[in-house]
Amino acid sequence: MTHVPPPAEELRLIDTELWQLDARRTQLLARRTWLVAHLPSLSQPSPVPPTALPAPHGAEATAPRVQNVLLLLGGLLLTIAAIAFTLVSWGHLGIAGRSLVLGAVTVAALAAPLPLLGRGLRSTAEALAGLALALTVLDAYALHAVALTGVDATGYAAGASAVLAAVWTGYGRLPRTSTLRLPLPAALTAAQLPLLLGAVAADAGRYGITGALLVTAACDTAVALRAPAGPVRITATVGAYGMGAWGVLGAAWLSWTADGPGAGALAAGLLFFAAGTALAAAWRGRAAAHAVGLSVAVGLLAVAALGGIVHPVLPVPWLVPAHLVLGITLLAAIRVVRLPEPVRRGLVLASAAVQGLSVLWALPLPALTLLGPAGWTARIWSGTPGGAREAVSADAPWLSQLLTAPLVLAAVAAVLALAVRATTWRPRALTGALALGWSALMAIPVVLDVPYPAVLVVELLATAALLAAGSWSRVAESGGPLPALVLALVTSASLAFLSLATRSATVGVLTALTVLFGAASLGQRLVTVAVPAALGYGTALACAVGTAAGWAPEHTALLVLVVPAVAALFAVRATDARTTVVTEVTGAAAGLLAIGLAVGDPAMLSLTLSLSAVIAAGTAVRADRRPAAYAATALFALAAWVRLAAWGVTAPEAYTVPASLPALLIGALRRRRDPRVSSWVAYGPGLAATLLPSLAAAWTDAHATRPWLLGAAALLVTLAGARHQLRAPLLLGGGVLVLDALHELAPYLVQIAGFLPRWAPPALAGLLLLAVGATYERRLRDVRRVRDVLGRMS
């Protein structure tokens, strides 16, 4: 039977077919247009279908490229043949035959490019020139293998490379062959070997070999500066950088491993020679970027050379300061001597690199000073340490090689503060100078190993000075108070950890920090950060005072509650919304800590919850903090329940129902006056005050009376919420009803679970998932419908 699709499906199929026909017609018309354009002599279109005419294909390789490939292959084959002849067939000919063959082949290969260049066959001439150069190398090898076997191979290779470089240079400068691109770069490549191989053959030692490398690099630099743009300059540049880098690394190693001033001076001479070469290249360089990079190398090489002279006679802690002095001196010399702008900029960058490396070397000491005191948390109040070094390195090794780190940090800070004058970089330089100077100040007591109380005093004064600097700093000059404030917070945290060594130090330092940040919060510039810091240190002080006095944690909780009370009072006078938020969040965190401390004693926990509720209620008095009333209500209810539990009350309804009835009455009156009031506000506190404690009591009650009465009450509340479309009674009553039913059915569920086989729960879970998956969309629709219904309730 013929299948007739529905009208909508048939219409879709027809539209699809029409679209395909239009696309095919467009393709055929485009093909016809191309054929008409490329066959103008035909008056009539060809009856042959377009697919019968093959589409033209573009050439995959151009003629010059094919020619170059063929010439390259031919030259390689001839070179391979010449190598095979030299290595295999050489011994079958006599002296005359050998000379005749080598001479004839080499001369012919060298002469062949001349007529080819005259006829304009340049590519062929280049290929034969490459073959000729390879033959000259084979001639040199053959000469040593037969006639000069007693000559040292390394020395002969040095002389042969020099001769070949000279021959190829002369050949490339002939009038007829000067247009060839291969001879001169090949000559320059061969010229890299004579000095290096000669130094190795002469056993010149490490200094001689390094000098040969640097001299070769200098010659390459001279060629690169004088040669026009092209293969010669590229080859010379690659040789200069390659041989120069090799030589500089060798000279630096000789300088670092020098065992005396004399050896250090020789290595310094090599480094100075390399620096002079780089300076000449930078001075006469054509590109500013290359000049800057070479000038950076000049500055670093000069510092390394001078530092290598004094390196053997200086102790280890003074090596980096000596190089730093040289780097700063280089920066001062730039201001005196007139130099081209790229060279000057490169030398400035070199000095900055020396200073940056020096700072990196010195940073571990301030890091140890700031992070090391955290180790006292594992052995709090264990006794006064013997000195600053023992205090900061409680669980870390002492860095004796960094004794001069404060000098390095202070010197770089002074350079940043005095030398940087540019408007753009001035604020950043001042911020860096502040950070480095602060790091040096933190490390000085540790280096001097002052007594433990002196370290506390120094860090406390540093914190006060940073807070004062943040309050008085000018925004345009130093980028605002944030850097000083951040450093003050870091210093205070390190000081707080450092004070954990003794009981008196902890209480005294925390008191001082609380007062300092409290005073800083009186100003408008630091209030956003100073207030949370003051409250945090006040919380720590309350805990420390309670512990030092021997109080139990639940009694210390009452002292901690002073912090949220102060936070609530300060939030009233705060003018900035952000300050208000961070203050209240910090106070809330302190309140949670107090509640956590009081958990062990129900009576004190109830008192703590009540006092926290009073603070929350006081906050809710403000018009913009009305939602705090919810927290106050919850805290009051929790306090009441905890108090009832502490008294051993088994019938909480006798206390909760008298309180819930007036609350529900007040809520009803409020909704009558203002129907827009939510049911959670009107009826939520009254219902929760009775239902939740009763639910908790029902779960621990062995009798059935309370659960049945509670279930009946919850059912009535749920029905009332559904009847009047009130969200709070519906959800509270329904939730309590479900939990109460689960409590009643729990014994039977346990018995049923005991009878079921072990495979039954996974099977039931699988069936549930299949059912949910099969009706997934309908379930989502039902959930959305329930959400909409609840959303329409008040």
mmCIF file of C-alpha atoms in Angstrom, residues 102 135 155 180 210 212 410 502 572 606 608 645 670 759:
data_model
loop_
_atom_site.group_PDB
_atom_site.id
_atom_site.type_symbol
_atom_site.label_atom_id
_atom_site.label_comp_id
_atom_site.label_asym_id
_atom_site.label_seq_id
_atom_site.Cartn_x
_atom_site.Cartn_y
_atom_site.Cartn_z
ATOM 1 C CA LEU A 102 91.821 16.507 -8.962
ATOM 2 C CA LEU A 135 85.567 19.737 -4.455
ATOM 3 C CA GLY A 155 96.375 22.086 13.006
ATOM 4 C CA LEU A 180 77.076 34.374 -7.184
ATOM 5 C CA THR A 210 87.761 31.420 24.780
ATOM 6 C CA ALA A 212 89.767 32.622 19.896
ATOM 7 C CA ALA A 410 67.847 49.386 51.013
ATOM 8 C CA THR A 502 54.935 34.079 75.502
ATOM 9 C CA VAL A 572 25.659 52.878 62.762
ATOM 10 C CA SER A 606 21.638 29.833 75.590
ATOM 11 C CA THR A 608 25.338 33.552 74.196
ATOM 12 C CA ALA A 645 16.964 21.509 76.963
ATOM 13 C CA ARG A 670 -0.337 43.046 60.898
ATOM 14 C CA TRP A 759 19.519 -6.677 45.439
#
